[in-house]
Amino acid sequence: MLHVVNSENRVLYEREIEEFYRLRKAVFVDELGWNIPVRDGGQEVDQYDDDRAVYGFSFDVDRQLTMACRYRPADDRSLLMDIFAHAIAPGTPDPTTDGVWEITRGICLESGGARHNQRRRACQMITPLELTRAAGGTKCVAFAEVRLLPLFIQMGWRVKLLGDPVDFGEGTGIAFEIDASDFAIAKIRRDFDLPEQGHIVLMPDPHDTRSIHERADAIALSSALSASLMPQDNDAREVAQSIMRTVSNPKLNKRAFDYVRRNQYEPATAGVVA
């Protein structure tokens, strides 16, 4: 079960947000070697962690973050257009129009190939699409390392490349958009047997003194399907490893890029007659 954290319920998750910032520093700076600023106290925070930022958090049985990501409407500014606009092919229209959300700073420390683990990871993949669609949009954008895109596609994202791979200093990345249509969301739900909504949004309640985890447990007890998405004792948690950096090499990047080119989706074009 994935918790959605926004400006309205952020007060409930202050500790977890700080944990996310520290985890970002441990993964992106310490392990992957990204040259990005770090705040005093060992937290990686940037200008996109503002009031419009939305976070998706999943926890293990010890109530530590095991999966986390940032989602944000991209109509005012975005990491893609501010930092990586050069990764977008010349002549491509600005992909960050009204209704488009950007997905950044995704982390997954939960491993395991059991159906339970796959479905929990699928909740992380589907939630930004659900939020985008609920806000009236039909696509998300992102910039990520090329080698990760085959995994994203296998987890259900319908990806459309916005340009060729580019070197960003600490790796090879690529700009892309993700289909957030009703069809795309329904496909992930069907493929992973997910409930109608893959996340929960807990709101502040002065009369409810339970922790966010106690409240989530109560929700899980009300539905066998929701309960099946809760963490289990045998879930494997991996720490960030420097080996992640070594798998990024030209041969593997080319293989990943070729795979994505073959498996990207083609958005329907209105008014075109075959």
PDB file of N, CA and C in Angstrom, residues 39-130:
ATOM      1  N   ARG A  39      22.083  19.359   1.527  1.00  0.00           N
ATOM      2  CA  ARG A  39      21.781  20.261   2.636  1.00  0.00           C
ATOM      3  C   ARG A  39      22.489  19.772   3.900  1.00  0.00           C
ATOM      4  N   ASP A  40      22.783  20.703   4.823  1.00  0.00           N
ATOM      5  CA  ASP A  40      23.334  20.329   6.124  1.00  0.00           C
ATOM      6  C   ASP A  40      22.426  19.287   6.760  1.00  0.00           C
ATOM      7  N   GLY A  41      23.036  18.256   7.336  1.00  0.00           N
ATOM      8  CA  GLY A  41      22.247  17.187   7.906  1.00  0.00           C
ATOM      9  C   GLY A  41      22.134  16.003   6.971  1.00  0.00           C
ATOM     10  N   GLY A  42      22.805  16.091   5.807  1.00  0.00           N
ATOM     11  CA  GLY A  42      22.823  14.957   4.896  1.00  0.00           C
ATOM     12  C   GLY A  42      21.537  14.720   4.150  1.00  0.00           C
ATOM     13  N   GLN A  43      20.878  15.800   3.709  1.00  0.00           N
ATOM     14  CA  GLN A  43      19.634  15.679   2.977  1.00  0.00           C
ATOM     15  C   GLN A  43      19.790  16.247   1.571  1.00  0.00           C
ATOM     16  N   GLU A  44      19.304  15.513   0.585  1.00  0.00           N
ATOM     17  CA  GLU A  44      19.301  15.994  -0.797  1.00  0.00           C
ATOM     18  C   GLU A  44      17.936  16.589  -1.086  1.00  0.00           C
ATOM     19  N   VAL A  45      17.900  17.913  -1.194  1.00  0.00           N
ATOM     20  CA  VAL A  45      16.662  18.656  -1.422  1.00  0.00           C
ATOM     21  C   VAL A  45      16.918  19.660  -2.535  1.00  0.00           C
ATOM     22  N   ASP A  46      15.965  19.840  -3.437  1.00  0.00           N
ATOM     23  CA  ASP A  46      16.151  20.831  -4.497  1.00  0.00           C
ATOM     24  C   ASP A  46      14.923  21.721  -4.622  1.00  0.00           C
ATOM     25  N   GLN A  47      14.920  22.571  -5.652  1.00  0.00           N
ATOM     26  CA  GLN A  47      13.869  23.565  -5.805  1.00  0.00           C
ATOM     27  C   GLN A  47      12.515  22.972  -6.171  1.00  0.00           C
ATOM     28  N   TYR A  48      12.494  21.701  -6.529  1.00  0.00           N
ATOM     29  CA  TYR A  48      11.226  21.062  -6.895  1.00  0.00           C
ATOM     30  C   TYR A  48      10.549  20.404  -5.703  1.00  0.00           C
ATOM     31  N   ASP A  49      11.190  20.458  -4.546  1.00  0.00           N
ATOM     32  CA  ASP A  49      10.561  19.981  -3.308  1.00  0.00           C
ATOM     33  C   ASP A  49       9.793  21.133  -2.666  1.00  0.00           C
ATOM     34  N   ASP A  50       8.812  21.642  -3.383  1.00  0.00           N
ATOM     35  CA  ASP A  50       8.047  22.793  -2.919  1.00  0.00           C
ATOM     36  C   ASP A  50       6.624  22.354  -2.561  1.00  0.00           C
ATOM     37  N   ASP A  51       5.729  23.321  -2.429  1.00  0.00           N
ATOM     38  CA  ASP A  51       4.354  23.001  -2.034  1.00  0.00           C
ATOM     39  C   ASP A  51       3.608  22.195  -3.088  1.00  0.00           C
ATOM     40  N   ARG A  52       4.074  22.221  -4.320  1.00  0.00           N
ATOM     41  CA  ARG A  52       3.400  21.476  -5.376  1.00  0.00           C
ATOM     42  C   ARG A  52       3.922  20.040  -5.492  1.00  0.00           C
ATOM     43  N   ALA A  53       4.996  19.743  -4.805  1.00  0.00           N
ATOM     44  CA  ALA A  53       5.561  18.399  -4.855  1.00  0.00           C
ATOM     45  C   ALA A  53       4.654  17.421  -4.124  1.00  0.00           C
ATOM     46  N   VAL A  54       4.495  16.248  -4.727  1.00  0.00           N
ATOM     47  CA  VAL A  54       3.727  15.157  -4.124  1.00  0.00           C
ATOM     48  C   VAL A  54       4.672  13.959  -4.024  1.00  0.00           C
ATOM     49  N   TYR A  55       4.614  13.259  -2.900  1.00  0.00           N
ATOM     50  CA  TYR A  55       5.489  12.113  -2.702  1.00  0.00           C
ATOM     51  C   TYR A  55       4.674  10.828  -2.584  1.00  0.00           C
ATOM     52  N   GLY A  56       5.256   9.749  -3.095  1.00  0.00           N
ATOM     53  CA  GLY A  56       4.672   8.429  -2.917  1.00  0.00           C
ATOM     54  C   GLY A  56       5.600   7.593  -2.062  1.00  0.00           C
ATOM     55  N   PHE A  57       5.108   7.132  -0.907  1.00  0.00           N
ATOM     56  CA  PHE A  57       5.930   6.402   0.057  1.00  0.00           C
ATOM     57  C   PHE A  57       5.369   5.006   0.313  1.00  0.00           C
ATOM     58  N   SER A  58       6.250   4.004   0.287  1.00  0.00           N
ATOM     59  CA  SER A  58       5.924   2.658   0.758  1.00  0.00           C
ATOM     60  C   SER A  58       6.907   2.287   1.859  1.00  0.00           C
ATOM     61  N   PHE A  59       6.445   1.476   2.799  1.00  0.00           N
ATOM     62  CA  PHE A  59       7.247   1.153   3.971  1.00  0.00           C
ATOM     63  C   PHE A  59       7.402  -0.356   4.133  1.00  0.00           C
ATOM     64  N   ASP A  60       8.486  -0.757   4.812  1.00  0.00           N
ATOM     65  CA  ASP A  60       8.663  -2.168   5.142  1.00  0.00           C
ATOM     66  C   ASP A  60       8.015  -2.449   6.499  1.00  0.00           C
ATOM     67  N   VAL A  61       8.171  -3.666   6.998  1.00  0.00           N
ATOM     68  CA  VAL A  61       7.521  -4.035   8.258  1.00  0.00           C
ATOM     69  C   VAL A  61       8.088  -3.270   9.448  1.00  0.00           C
ATOM     70  N   ASP A  62       9.290  -2.730   9.294  1.00  0.00           N
ATOM     71  CA  ASP A  62       9.891  -1.921  10.353  1.00  0.00           C
ATOM     72  C   ASP A  62       9.534  -0.447  10.213  1.00  0.00           C
ATOM     73  N   ARG A  63       8.646  -0.166   9.250  1.00  0.00           N
ATOM     74  CA  ARG A  63       8.123   1.184   9.016  1.00  0.00           C
ATOM     75  C   ARG A  63       9.212   2.147   8.539  1.00  0.00           C
ATOM     76  N   GLN A  64      10.162   1.595   7.823  1.00  0.00           N
ATOM     77  CA  GLN A  64      11.168   2.410   7.137  1.00  0.00           C
ATOM     78  C   GLN A  64      10.801   2.491   5.663  1.00  0.00           C
ATOM     79  N   LEU A  65      11.209   3.584   5.031  1.00  0.00           N
ATOM     80  CA  LEU A  65      10.931   3.735   3.601  1.00  0.00           C
ATOM     81  C   LEU A  65      11.617   2.637   2.809  1.00  0.00           C
ATOM     82  N   THR A  66      10.863   1.982   1.956  1.00  0.00           N
ATOM     83  CA  THR A  66      11.445   0.982   1.071  1.00  0.00           C
ATOM     84  C   THR A  66      11.282   1.364  -0.392  1.00  0.00           C
ATOM     85  N   MET A  67      10.262   2.210  -0.691  1.00  0.00           N
ATOM     86  CA  MET A  67      10.081   2.776  -2.022  1.00  0.00           C
ATOM     87  C   MET A  67       9.596   4.206  -1.871  1.00  0.00           C
ATOM     88  N   ALA A  68      10.092   5.084  -2.719  1.00  0.00           N
ATOM     89  CA  ALA A  68       9.697   6.487  -2.627  1.00  0.00           C
ATOM     90  C   ALA A  68       9.924   7.167  -3.970  1.00  0.00           C
ATOM     91  N   CYS A  69       9.131   8.182  -4.230  1.00  0.00           N
ATOM     92  CA  CYS A  69       9.266   8.916  -5.489  1.00  0.00           C
ATOM     93  C   CYS A  69       8.620  10.285  -5.333  1.00  0.00           C
ATOM     94  N   ARG A  70       8.998  11.199  -6.227  1.00  0.00           N
ATOM     95  CA  ARG A  70       8.412  12.537  -6.244  1.00  0.00           C
ATOM     96  C   ARG A  70       7.642  12.739  -7.540  1.00  0.00           C
ATOM     97  N   TYR A  71       6.436  13.277  -7.407  1.00  0.00           N
ATOM     98  CA  TYR A  71       5.619  13.623  -8.571  1.00  0.00           C
ATOM     99  C   TYR A  71       5.263  15.110  -8.451  1.00  0.00           C
ATOM    100  N   ARG A  72       5.211  15.793  -9.594  1.00  0.00           N
ATOM    101  CA  ARG A  72       4.922  17.227  -9.527  1.00  0.00           C
ATOM    102  C   ARG A  72       4.349  17.724 -10.846  1.00  0.00           C
ATOM    103  N   PRO A  73       3.303  18.571 -10.808  1.00  0.00           N
ATOM    104  CA  PRO A  73       2.822  19.186 -12.047  1.00  0.00           C
ATOM    105  C   PRO A  73       3.957  19.949 -12.709  1.00  0.00           C
ATOM    106  N   ALA A  74       4.068  19.811 -14.037  1.00  0.00           N
ATOM    107  CA  ALA A  74       5.216  20.388 -14.752  1.00  0.00           C
ATOM    108  C   ALA A  74       4.846  21.630 -15.551  1.00  0.00           C
ATOM    109  N   ASP A  75       3.679  22.212 -15.266  1.00  0.00           N
ATOM    110  CA  ASP A  75       3.229  23.327 -16.095  1.00  0.00           C
ATOM    111  C   ASP A  75       3.918  24.646 -15.776  1.00  0.00           C
ATOM    112  N   ASP A  76       4.606  24.726 -14.621  1.00  0.00           N
ATOM    113  CA  ASP A  76       5.309  25.970 -14.291  1.00  0.00           C
ATOM    114  C   ASP A  76       6.824  25.826 -14.444  1.00  0.00           C
ATOM    115  N   ARG A  77       7.350  24.681 -14.046  1.00  0.00           N
ATOM    116  CA  ARG A  77       8.782  24.397 -14.185  1.00  0.00           C
ATOM    117  C   ARG A  77       8.976  22.900 -14.018  1.00  0.00           C
ATOM    118  N   SER A  78      10.111  22.427 -14.480  1.00  0.00           N
ATOM    119  CA  SER A  78      10.383  20.990 -14.389  1.00  0.00           C
ATOM    120  C   SER A  78      11.879  20.746 -14.493  1.00  0.00           C
ATOM    121  N   LEU A  79      12.313  19.668 -13.885  1.00  0.00           N
ATOM    122  CA  LEU A  79      13.709  19.249 -13.999  1.00  0.00           C
ATOM    123  C   LEU A  79      14.054  18.986 -15.458  1.00  0.00           C
ATOM    124  N   LEU A  80      13.124  18.379 -16.189  1.00  0.00           N
ATOM    125  CA  LEU A  80      13.369  18.050 -17.591  1.00  0.00           C
ATOM    126  C   LEU A  80      13.675  19.294 -18.414  1.00  0.00           C
ATOM    127  N   MET A  81      12.834  20.307 -18.330  1.00  0.00           N
ATOM    128  CA  MET A  81      13.018  21.493 -19.167  1.00  0.00           C
ATOM    129  C   MET A  81      14.066  22.453 -18.619  1.00  0.00           C
ATOM    130  N   ASP A  82      14.244  22.473 -17.309  1.00  0.00           N
ATOM    131  CA  ASP A  82      15.220  23.395 -16.712  1.00  0.00           C
ATOM    132  C   ASP A  82      16.649  22.888 -16.825  1.00  0.00           C
ATOM    133  N   ILE A  83      16.836  21.574 -16.717  1.00  0.00           N
ATOM    134  CA  ILE A  83      18.178  21.001 -16.668  1.00  0.00           C
ATOM    135  C   ILE A  83      18.508  20.145 -17.891  1.00  0.00           C
ATOM    136  N   PHE A  84      17.516  19.416 -18.397  1.00  0.00           N
ATOM    137  CA  PHE A  84      17.790  18.429 -19.441  1.00  0.00           C
ATOM    138  C   PHE A  84      17.050  18.707 -20.752  1.00  0.00           C
ATOM    139  N   ALA A  85      16.763  19.975 -21.018  1.00  0.00           N
ATOM    140  CA  ALA A  85      16.067  20.306 -22.257  1.00  0.00           C
ATOM    141  C   ALA A  85      16.870  19.885 -23.487  1.00  0.00           C
ATOM    142  N   HIS A  86      18.195  19.828 -23.353  1.00  0.00           N
ATOM    143  CA  HIS A  86      19.041  19.431 -24.481  1.00  0.00           C
ATOM    144  C   HIS A  86      18.846  17.961 -24.850  1.00  0.00           C
ATOM    145  N   ALA A  87      18.183  17.192 -23.976  1.00  0.00           N
ATOM    146  CA  ALA A  87      17.939  15.781 -24.261  1.00  0.00           C
ATOM    147  C   ALA A  87      16.700  15.574 -25.133  1.00  0.00           C
ATOM    148  N   ILE A  88      15.967  16.643 -25.392  1.00  0.00           N
ATOM    149  CA  ILE A  88      14.763  16.556 -26.212  1.00  0.00           C
ATOM    150  C   ILE A  88      15.126  16.833 -27.667  1.00  0.00           C
ATOM    151  N   ALA A  89      14.675  15.987 -28.560  1.00  0.00           N
ATOM    152  CA  ALA A  89      15.027  16.102 -29.970  1.00  0.00           C
ATOM    153  C   ALA A  89      14.598  17.452 -30.535  1.00  0.00           C
ATOM    154  N   PRO A  90      15.451  18.080 -31.378  1.00  0.00           N
ATOM    155  CA  PRO A  90      15.091  19.352 -32.004  1.00  0.00           C
ATOM    156  C   PRO A  90      13.760  19.238 -32.743  1.00  0.00           C
ATOM    157  N   GLY A  91      12.955  20.271 -32.605  1.00  0.00           N
ATOM    158  CA  GLY A  91      11.658  20.279 -33.277  1.00  0.00           C
ATOM    159  C   GLY A  91      10.533  19.645 -32.489  1.00  0.00           C
ATOM    160  N   THR A  92      10.872  19.017 -31.362  1.00  0.00           N
ATOM    161  CA  THR A  92       9.845  18.400 -30.525  1.00  0.00           C
ATOM    162  C   THR A  92       9.109  19.484 -29.740  1.00  0.00           C
ATOM    163  N   PRO A  93       7.787  19.516 -29.785  1.00  0.00           N
ATOM    164  CA  PRO A  93       7.040  20.510 -28.999  1.00  0.00           C
ATOM    165  C   PRO A  93       7.322  20.350 -27.514  1.00  0.00           C
ATOM    166  N   ASP A  94       7.216  21.432 -26.772  1.00  0.00           N
ATOM    167  CA  ASP A  94       7.417  21.389 -25.327  1.00  0.00           C
ATOM    168  C   ASP A  94       6.497  20.323 -24.725  1.00  0.00           C
ATOM    169  N   PRO A  95       7.061  19.287 -24.102  1.00  0.00           N
ATOM    170  CA  PRO A  95       6.228  18.204 -23.574  1.00  0.00           C
ATOM    171  C   PRO A  95       5.577  18.526 -22.238  1.00  0.00           C
ATOM    172  N   THR A  96       5.907  19.662 -21.641  1.00  0.00           N
ATOM    173  CA  THR A  96       5.390  19.990 -20.306  1.00  0.00           C
ATOM    174  C   THR A  96       4.234  20.982 -20.396  1.00  0.00           C
ATOM    175  N   THR A  97       3.231  20.616 -21.152  1.00  0.00           N
ATOM    176  CA  THR A  97       2.044  21.454 -21.286  1.00  0.00           C
ATOM    177  C   THR A  97       1.128  21.257 -20.084  1.00  0.00           C
ATOM    178  N   ASP A  98       0.021  22.011 -20.053  1.00  0.00           N
ATOM    179  CA  ASP A  98      -0.930  21.888 -18.949  1.00  0.00           C
ATOM    180  C   ASP A  98      -1.383  20.442 -18.786  1.00  0.00           C
ATOM    181  N   GLY A  99      -1.453  20.000 -17.543  1.00  0.00           N
ATOM    182  CA  GLY A  99      -1.923  18.653 -17.250  1.00  0.00           C
ATOM    183  C   GLY A  99      -0.835  17.605 -17.183  1.00  0.00           C
ATOM    184  N   VAL A 100       0.393  17.962 -17.564  1.00  0.00           N
ATOM    185  CA  VAL A 100       1.505  17.010 -17.542  1.00  0.00           C
ATOM    186  C   VAL A 100       2.180  17.042 -16.170  1.00  0.00           C
ATOM    187  N   TRP A 101       2.469  15.871 -15.616  1.00  0.00           N
ATOM    188  CA  TRP A 101       3.206  15.757 -14.356  1.00  0.00           C
ATOM    189  C   TRP A 101       4.580  15.175 -14.634  1.00  0.00           C
ATOM    190  N   GLU A 102       5.548  15.562 -13.788  1.00  0.00           N
ATOM    191  CA  GLU A 102       6.907  15.036 -13.916  1.00  0.00           C
ATOM    192  C   GLU A 102       7.192  14.064 -12.775  1.00  0.00           C
ATOM    193  N   ILE A 103       7.882  12.977 -13.099  1.00  0.00           N
ATOM    194  CA  ILE A 103       8.259  11.957 -12.122  1.00  0.00           C
ATOM    195  C   ILE A 103       9.775  12.014 -11.927  1.00  0.00           C
ATOM    196  N   THR A 104      10.217  12.206 -10.686  1.00  0.00           N
ATOM    197  CA  THR A 104      11.650  12.327 -10.408  1.00  0.00           C
ATOM    198  C   THR A 104      11.997  11.662  -9.070  1.00  0.00           C
ATOM    199  N   ARG A 105      13.288  11.456  -8.862  1.00  0.00           N
ATOM    200  CA  ARG A 105      13.854  10.980  -7.596  1.00  0.00           C
ATOM    201  C   ARG A 105      13.215   9.672  -7.110  1.00  0.00           C
ATOM    202  N   GLY A 106      12.999   8.753  -8.021  1.00  0.00           N
ATOM    203  CA  GLY A 106      12.434   7.461  -7.648  1.00  0.00           C
ATOM    204  C   GLY A 106      13.482   6.536  -7.041  1.00  0.00           C
ATOM    205  N   ILE A 107      13.106   5.878  -5.956  1.00  0.00           N
ATOM    206  CA  ILE A 107      13.986   4.942  -5.268  1.00  0.00           C
ATOM    207  C   ILE A 107      13.201   3.682  -4.927  1.00  0.00           C
ATOM    208  N   CYS A 108      13.802   2.533  -5.174  1.00  0.00           N
ATOM    209  CA  CYS A 108      13.189   1.263  -4.782  1.00  0.00           C
ATOM    210  C   CYS A 108      14.250   0.379  -4.135  1.00  0.00           C
ATOM    211  N   LEU A 109      14.088   0.116  -2.857  1.00  0.00           N
ATOM    212  CA  LEU A 109      15.007  -0.748  -2.127  1.00  0.00           C
ATOM    213  C   LEU A 109      14.391  -2.112  -1.847  1.00  0.00           C
ATOM    214  N   GLU A 110      13.146  -2.304  -2.257  1.00  0.00           N
ATOM    215  CA  GLU A 110      12.479  -3.583  -2.011  1.00  0.00           C
ATOM    216  C   GLU A 110      12.706  -4.513  -3.193  1.00  0.00           C
ATOM    217  N   SER A 111      13.324  -5.639  -2.928  1.00  0.00           N
ATOM    218  CA  SER A 111      13.579  -6.610  -3.981  1.00  0.00           C
ATOM    219  C   SER A 111      12.632  -7.791  -3.808  1.00  0.00           C
ATOM    220  N   GLY A 112      12.864  -8.833  -4.573  1.00  0.00           N
ATOM    221  CA  GLY A 112      12.018 -10.015  -4.476  1.00  0.00           C
ATOM    222  C   GLY A 112      11.121 -10.149  -5.694  1.00  0.00           C
ATOM    223  N   GLY A 113      11.020 -11.356  -6.201  1.00  0.00           N
ATOM    224  CA  GLY A 113      10.238 -11.597  -7.400  1.00  0.00           C
ATOM    225  C   GLY A 113       8.870 -12.181  -7.141  1.00  0.00           C
ATOM    226  N   ALA A 114       8.458 -12.277  -5.874  1.00  0.00           N
ATOM    227  CA  ALA A 114       7.134 -12.806  -5.558  1.00  0.00           C
ATOM    228  C   ALA A 114       6.057 -11.875  -6.096  1.00  0.00           C
ATOM    229  N   ARG A 115       4.898 -12.450  -6.363  1.00  0.00           N
ATOM    230  CA  ARG A 115       3.793 -11.636  -6.895  1.00  0.00           C
ATOM    231  C   ARG A 115       3.482 -10.470  -5.970  1.00  0.00           C
ATOM    232  N   HIS A 116       3.568 -10.700  -4.684  1.00  0.00           N
ATOM    233  CA  HIS A 116       3.325  -9.645  -3.699  1.00  0.00           C
ATOM    234  C   HIS A 116       4.280  -8.468  -3.917  1.00  0.00           C
ATOM    235  N   ASN A 117       5.564  -8.747  -4.111  1.00  0.00           N
ATOM    236  CA  ASN A 117       6.545  -7.683  -4.322  1.00  0.00           C
ATOM    237  C   ASN A 117       6.322  -6.974  -5.648  1.00  0.00           C
ATOM    238  N   GLN A 118       5.991  -7.732  -6.674  1.00  0.00           N
ATOM    239  CA  GLN A 118       5.719  -7.130  -7.983  1.00  0.00           C
ATOM    240  C   GLN A 118       4.536  -6.170  -7.903  1.00  0.00           C
ATOM    241  N   ARG A 119       3.508  -6.559  -7.186  1.00  0.00           N
ATOM    242  CA  ARG A 119       2.319  -5.717  -7.089  1.00  0.00           C
ATOM    243  C   ARG A 119       2.595  -4.468  -6.267  1.00  0.00           C
ATOM    244  N   ARG A 120       3.419  -4.583  -5.238  1.00  0.00           N
ATOM    245  CA  ARG A 120       3.784  -3.401  -4.455  1.00  0.00           C
ATOM    246  C   ARG A 120       4.592  -2.416  -5.307  1.00  0.00           C
ATOM    247  N   ARG A 121       5.503  -2.950  -6.124  1.00  0.00           N
ATOM    248  CA  ARG A 121       6.262  -2.065  -7.017  1.00  0.00           C
ATOM    249  C   ARG A 121       5.348  -1.447  -8.077  1.00  0.00           C
ATOM    250  N   ALA A 122       4.366  -2.227  -8.531  1.00  0.00           N
ATOM    251  CA  ALA A 122       3.419  -1.698  -9.518  1.00  0.00           C
ATOM    252  C   ALA A 122       2.617  -0.533  -8.948  1.00  0.00           C
ATOM    253  N   CYS A 123       2.353  -0.558  -7.647  1.00  0.00           N
ATOM    254  CA  CYS A 123       1.655   0.568  -7.024  1.00  0.00           C
ATOM    255  C   CYS A 123       2.477   1.845  -7.157  1.00  0.00           C
ATOM    256  N   GLN A 124       3.798   1.730  -7.029  1.00  0.00           N
ATOM    257  CA  GLN A 124       4.662   2.887  -7.200  1.00  0.00           C
ATOM    258  C   GLN A 124       4.623   3.388  -8.639  1.00  0.00           C
ATOM    259  N   MET A 125       4.494   2.466  -9.583  1.00  0.00           N
ATOM    260  CA  MET A 125       4.483   2.851 -10.994  1.00  0.00           C
ATOM    261  C   MET A 125       3.150   3.473 -11.410  1.00  0.00           C
ATOM    262  N   ILE A 126       2.064   2.988 -10.855  1.00  0.00           N
ATOM    263  CA  ILE A 126       0.747   3.437 -11.306  1.00  0.00           C
ATOM    264  C   ILE A 126       0.286   4.718 -10.618  1.00  0.00           C
ATOM    265  N   THR A 127       0.772   4.973  -9.407  1.00  0.00           N
ATOM    266  CA  THR A 127       0.271   6.114  -8.643  1.00  0.00           C
ATOM    267  C   THR A 127       0.464   7.451  -9.335  1.00  0.00           C
ATOM    268  N   PRO A 128       1.638   7.794  -9.889  1.00  0.00           N
ATOM    269  CA  PRO A 128       1.733   9.089 -10.578  1.00  0.00           C
ATOM    270  C   PRO A 128       0.803   9.191 -11.780  1.00  0.00           C
ATOM    271  N   LEU A 129       0.525   8.058 -12.425  1.00  0.00           N
ATOM    272  CA  LEU A 129      -0.416   8.074 -13.541  1.00  0.00           C
ATOM    273  C   LEU A 129      -1.828   8.346 -13.036  1.00  0.00           C
ATOM    274  N   GLU A 130      -2.186   7.731 -11.907  1.00  0.00           N
ATOM    275  CA  GLU A 130      -3.510   7.954 -11.322  1.00  0.00           C
ATOM    276  C   GLU A 130      -3.676   9.411 -10.901  1.00  0.00           C
TER     277      GLU A 130
END
